[in-house]
Short mmCIF file of C-alpha atoms in Angstrom, two decimals:
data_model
loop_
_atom_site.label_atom_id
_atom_site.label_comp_id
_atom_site.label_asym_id
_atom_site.label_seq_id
_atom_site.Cartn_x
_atom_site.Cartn_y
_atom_site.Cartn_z
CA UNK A 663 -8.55 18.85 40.06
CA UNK A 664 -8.41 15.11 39.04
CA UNK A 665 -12.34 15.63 38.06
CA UNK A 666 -11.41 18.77 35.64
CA UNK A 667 -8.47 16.47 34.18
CA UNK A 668 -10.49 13.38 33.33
CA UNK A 669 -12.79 14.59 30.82
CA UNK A 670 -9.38 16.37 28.94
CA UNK A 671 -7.67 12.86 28.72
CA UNK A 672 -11.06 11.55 27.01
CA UNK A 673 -10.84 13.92 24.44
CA UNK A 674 -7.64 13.36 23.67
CA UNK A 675 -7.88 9.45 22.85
CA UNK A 676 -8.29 10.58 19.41
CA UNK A 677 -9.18 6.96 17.28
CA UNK A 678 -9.92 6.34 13.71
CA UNK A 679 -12.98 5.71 12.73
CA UNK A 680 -13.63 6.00 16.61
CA UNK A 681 -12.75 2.37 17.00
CA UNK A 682 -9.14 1.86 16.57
CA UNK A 683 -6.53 4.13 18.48
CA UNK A 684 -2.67 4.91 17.56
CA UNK A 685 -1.41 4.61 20.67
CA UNK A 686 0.15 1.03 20.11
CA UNK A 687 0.96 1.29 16.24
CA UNK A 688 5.00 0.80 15.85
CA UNK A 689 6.81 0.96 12.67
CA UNK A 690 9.18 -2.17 12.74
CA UNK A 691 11.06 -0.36 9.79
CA UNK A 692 13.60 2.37 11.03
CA UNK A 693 14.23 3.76 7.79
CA UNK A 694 10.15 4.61 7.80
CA UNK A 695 9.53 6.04 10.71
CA UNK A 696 9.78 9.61 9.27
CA UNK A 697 7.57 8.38 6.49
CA UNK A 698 4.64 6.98 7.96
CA UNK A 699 2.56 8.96 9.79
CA UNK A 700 1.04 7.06 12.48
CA UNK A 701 1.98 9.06 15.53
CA UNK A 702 -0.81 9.14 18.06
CA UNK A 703 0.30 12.64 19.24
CA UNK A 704 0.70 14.01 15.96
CA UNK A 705 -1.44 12.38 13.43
CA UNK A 706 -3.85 11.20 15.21
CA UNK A 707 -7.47 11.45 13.45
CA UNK A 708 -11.30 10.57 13.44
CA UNK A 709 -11.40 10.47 9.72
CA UNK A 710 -9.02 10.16 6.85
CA UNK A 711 -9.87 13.41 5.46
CA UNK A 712 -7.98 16.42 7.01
CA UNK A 713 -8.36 18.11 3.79
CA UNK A 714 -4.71 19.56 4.40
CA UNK A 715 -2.64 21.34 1.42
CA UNK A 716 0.44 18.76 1.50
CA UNK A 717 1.10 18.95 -2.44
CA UNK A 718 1.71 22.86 -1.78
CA UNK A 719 5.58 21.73 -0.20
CA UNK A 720 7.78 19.10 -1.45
CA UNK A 721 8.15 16.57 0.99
CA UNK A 722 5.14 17.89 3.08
CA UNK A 723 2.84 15.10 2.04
CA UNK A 724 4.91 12.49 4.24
CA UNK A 725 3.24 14.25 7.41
CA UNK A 726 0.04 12.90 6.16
CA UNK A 727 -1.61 10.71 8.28
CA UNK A 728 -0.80 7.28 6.60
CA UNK A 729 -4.27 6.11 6.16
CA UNK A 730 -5.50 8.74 4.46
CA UNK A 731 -2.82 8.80 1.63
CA UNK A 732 -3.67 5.26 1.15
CA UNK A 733 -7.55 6.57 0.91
CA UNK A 734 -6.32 9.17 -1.75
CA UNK A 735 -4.58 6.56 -3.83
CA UNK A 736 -7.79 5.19 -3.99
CA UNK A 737 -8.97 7.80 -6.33
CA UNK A 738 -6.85 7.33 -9.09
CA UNK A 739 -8.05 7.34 -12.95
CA UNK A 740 -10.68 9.86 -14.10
CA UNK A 741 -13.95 8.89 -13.14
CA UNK A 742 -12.75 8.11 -9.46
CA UNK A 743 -11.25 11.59 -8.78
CA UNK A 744 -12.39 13.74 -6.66
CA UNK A 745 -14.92 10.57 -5.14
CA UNK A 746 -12.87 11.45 -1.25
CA UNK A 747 -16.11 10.29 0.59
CA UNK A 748 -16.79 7.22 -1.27
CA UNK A 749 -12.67 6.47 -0.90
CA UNK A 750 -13.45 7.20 2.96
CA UNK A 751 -16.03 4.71 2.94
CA UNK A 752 -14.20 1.61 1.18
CA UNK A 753 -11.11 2.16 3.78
CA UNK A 754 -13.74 2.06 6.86
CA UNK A 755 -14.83 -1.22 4.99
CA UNK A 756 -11.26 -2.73 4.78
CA UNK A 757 -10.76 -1.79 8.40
CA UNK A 758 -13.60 -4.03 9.75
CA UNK A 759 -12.75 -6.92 7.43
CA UNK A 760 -9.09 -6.64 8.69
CA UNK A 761 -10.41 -6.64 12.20
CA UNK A 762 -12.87 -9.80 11.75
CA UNK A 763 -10.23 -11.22 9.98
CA UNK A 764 -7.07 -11.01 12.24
CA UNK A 765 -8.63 -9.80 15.73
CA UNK A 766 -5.49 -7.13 15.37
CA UNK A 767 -5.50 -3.31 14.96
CA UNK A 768 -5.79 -2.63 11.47
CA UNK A 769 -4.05 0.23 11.93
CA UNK A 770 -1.16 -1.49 12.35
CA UNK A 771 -1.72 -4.41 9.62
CA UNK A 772 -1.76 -1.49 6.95
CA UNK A 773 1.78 0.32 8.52
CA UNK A 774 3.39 -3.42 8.23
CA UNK A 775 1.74 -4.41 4.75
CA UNK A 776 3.22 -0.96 3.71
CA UNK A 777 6.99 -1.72 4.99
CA UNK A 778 6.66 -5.32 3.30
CA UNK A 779 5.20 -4.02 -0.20
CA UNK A 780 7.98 -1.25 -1.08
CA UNK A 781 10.72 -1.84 -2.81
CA UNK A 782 14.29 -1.94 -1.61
CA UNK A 783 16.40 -1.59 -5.43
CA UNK A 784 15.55 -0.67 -8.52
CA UNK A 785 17.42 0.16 -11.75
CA UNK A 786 18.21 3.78 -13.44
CA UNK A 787 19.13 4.32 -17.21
CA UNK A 788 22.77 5.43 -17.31
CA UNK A 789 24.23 7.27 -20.66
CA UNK A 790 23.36 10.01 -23.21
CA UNK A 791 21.47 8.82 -26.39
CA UNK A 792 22.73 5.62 -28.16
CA UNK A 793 24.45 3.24 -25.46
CA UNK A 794 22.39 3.10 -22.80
CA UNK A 795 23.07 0.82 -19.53
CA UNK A 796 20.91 0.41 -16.59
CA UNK A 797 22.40 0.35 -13.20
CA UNK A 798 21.21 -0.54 -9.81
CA UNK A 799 20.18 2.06 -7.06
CA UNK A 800 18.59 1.64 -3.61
CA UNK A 801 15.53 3.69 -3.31
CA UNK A 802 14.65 6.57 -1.20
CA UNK A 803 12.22 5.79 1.73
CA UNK A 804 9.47 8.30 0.97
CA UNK A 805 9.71 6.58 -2.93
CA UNK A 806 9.12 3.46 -0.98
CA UNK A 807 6.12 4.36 0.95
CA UNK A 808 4.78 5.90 -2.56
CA UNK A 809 5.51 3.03 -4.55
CA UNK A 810 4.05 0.84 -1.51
CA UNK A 811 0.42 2.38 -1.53
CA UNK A 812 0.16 2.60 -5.52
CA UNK A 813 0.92 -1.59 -5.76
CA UNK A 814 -1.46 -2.29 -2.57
CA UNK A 815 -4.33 -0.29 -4.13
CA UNK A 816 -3.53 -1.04 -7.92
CA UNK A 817 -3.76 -4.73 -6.96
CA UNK A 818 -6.83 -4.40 -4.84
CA UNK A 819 -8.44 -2.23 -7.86
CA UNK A 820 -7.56 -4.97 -10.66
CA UNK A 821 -8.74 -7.95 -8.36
CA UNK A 822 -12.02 -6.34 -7.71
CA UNK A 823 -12.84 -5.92 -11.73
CA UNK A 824 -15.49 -7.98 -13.31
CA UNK A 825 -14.99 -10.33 -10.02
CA UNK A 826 -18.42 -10.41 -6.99
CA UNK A 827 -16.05 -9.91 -4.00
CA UNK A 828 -15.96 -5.62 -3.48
CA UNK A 829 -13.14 -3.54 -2.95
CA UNK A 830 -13.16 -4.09 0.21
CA UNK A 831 -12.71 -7.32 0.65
CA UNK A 832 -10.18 -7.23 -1.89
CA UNK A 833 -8.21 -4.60 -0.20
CA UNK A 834 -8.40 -6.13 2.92
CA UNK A 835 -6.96 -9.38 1.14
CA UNK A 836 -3.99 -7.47 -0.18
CA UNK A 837 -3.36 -5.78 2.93
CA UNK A 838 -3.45 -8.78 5.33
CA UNK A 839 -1.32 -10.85 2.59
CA UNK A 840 1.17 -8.36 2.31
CA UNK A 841 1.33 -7.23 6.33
CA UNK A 842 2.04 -11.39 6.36
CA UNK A 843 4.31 -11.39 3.90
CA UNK A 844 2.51 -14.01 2.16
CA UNK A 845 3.82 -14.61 -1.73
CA UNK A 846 -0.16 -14.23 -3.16
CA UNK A 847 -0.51 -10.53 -3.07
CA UNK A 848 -0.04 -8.10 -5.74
CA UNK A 849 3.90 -6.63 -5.05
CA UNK A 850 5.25 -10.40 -5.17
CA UNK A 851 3.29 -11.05 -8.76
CA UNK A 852 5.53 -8.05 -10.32
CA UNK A 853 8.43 -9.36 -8.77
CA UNK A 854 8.23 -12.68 -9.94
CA UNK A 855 7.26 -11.59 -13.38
CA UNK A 856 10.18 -8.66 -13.65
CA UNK A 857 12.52 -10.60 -11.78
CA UNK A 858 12.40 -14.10 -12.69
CA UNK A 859 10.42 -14.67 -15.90
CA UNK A 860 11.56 -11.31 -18.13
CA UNK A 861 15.25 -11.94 -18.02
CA UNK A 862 14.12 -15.76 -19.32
CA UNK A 863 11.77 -14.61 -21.94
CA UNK A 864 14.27 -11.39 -23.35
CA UNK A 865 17.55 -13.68 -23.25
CA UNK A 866 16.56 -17.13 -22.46
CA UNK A 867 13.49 -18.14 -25.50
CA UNK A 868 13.99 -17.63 -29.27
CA UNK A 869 10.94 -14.65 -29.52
CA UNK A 870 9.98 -17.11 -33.06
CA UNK A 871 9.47 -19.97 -30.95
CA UNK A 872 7.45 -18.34 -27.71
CA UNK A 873 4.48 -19.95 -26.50
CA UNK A 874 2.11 -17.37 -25.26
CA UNK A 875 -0.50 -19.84 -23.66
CA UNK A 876 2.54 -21.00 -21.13
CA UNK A 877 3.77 -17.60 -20.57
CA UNK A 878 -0.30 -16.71 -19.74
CA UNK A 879 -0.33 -20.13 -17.79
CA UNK A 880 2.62 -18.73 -15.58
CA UNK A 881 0.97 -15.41 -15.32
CA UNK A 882 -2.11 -17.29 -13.95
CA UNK A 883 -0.15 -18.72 -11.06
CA UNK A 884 0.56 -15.80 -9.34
CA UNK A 885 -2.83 -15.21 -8.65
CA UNK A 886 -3.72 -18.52 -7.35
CA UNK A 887 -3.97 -18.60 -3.64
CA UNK A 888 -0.81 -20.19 -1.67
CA UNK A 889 -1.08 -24.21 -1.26
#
């Protein structure tokens, strides 16, 4: 009986990219865990590509396995839609350099550098036409995973233009700087920009007297690489 069981149990070790398993992926964020799909008894796959219908339901596309949304943001502006096996390809990429890089499952650097990238707060417009105030809300956790993947891949996609190093290796970047929490990464350039230097530059700095070369200068820093 043990014999007939054996060869079951090795089918069922289902790992991405038949290299990395879900088995020890956590999600560190209890407000995700609903959101990212990562379960090894669930969403456990050899490929991100299911090819499942999750835009037919609202809310269905949080069951999809985790990796693969972050393949399908991939494919964003015209000429990269529809380009699923070429995405597929880039995220296999990312996954090696993550694994050279950090000796950890990758798996689990992308489900950490998702909880650290999504915002907590943003601000809603509050009034009829005429007066209009903004005011502060928290933000839902699927928005979070959403707005998550778009910064990780949007800052992956601008870093890689007109620049030698390949998607790849720029995604990986992003994704180990943001698992790390590290300030150079994509997420913490928009925060320092929105948070810090726009309320200076709208309230702060006569718009007669604005010197673009420092504000560029400033803009410059948050892509330079920490120390």
């Amino acid at each position: 009986m043990a014999e007939v069981e054996q060869p079951l149990q090795q089918q069922q070790d289902v790992k991405l990219f038949n290299r990395w398993t879900f088995d020890d992926v956590q999600v560190n964020d209890i407000s995700l865990n609903d959101y990212l799909a990562v379960s090894a008894t669930k969403h456990a796959t050899y490929l991100p590509h299911t090819a499942g219908r999750y835009s037919k339901k609202r809310f269905r596309k949080a069951q999809c396995p985790i990796v693969e949304r972050l393949t399908n943001s991939l494919m964003m502006h015209g000429r990269n839609n529809g380009k699923k096996v070429m995405a597929v390809r880039i995220i296999k990429h990312t996954l090696e350099i993550i694994h050279l890089l950090t000796d950890a499952n990758p798996i689990q650097i992308v489900v950490d550098a998702i909880i650290n990238s999504g915002p907590r707060e943003d601000a809603t417009r509050i009034g009829s036409a005429g007066v209009v105030r903004r005011q502060a809300v928290d933000i839902s956790p699927l928005r979070r995973v959403n707005q998550a993947i778009y910064l990780l891949t949007t800052g992956a996609r601008e870093s890689a233009f007109r620049n030698i190093k390949t998607i790849a290796e720029c995604l990986a970047d992003e994704l180990i700087n943001a698992a790390k929490g590290s300030s150079n990464r994509y997420v913490n350039c928009l925060e320092f920009i929105f948070v810090f230097l726009f309320p200076i530059f709208m309230f702060c700095v006569d718009p007669c007297n604005l010197n673009l070369p420092s504000f560029v200068y400033l803009l410059q820093l948050c892509h330079q690489e920490e120390g």
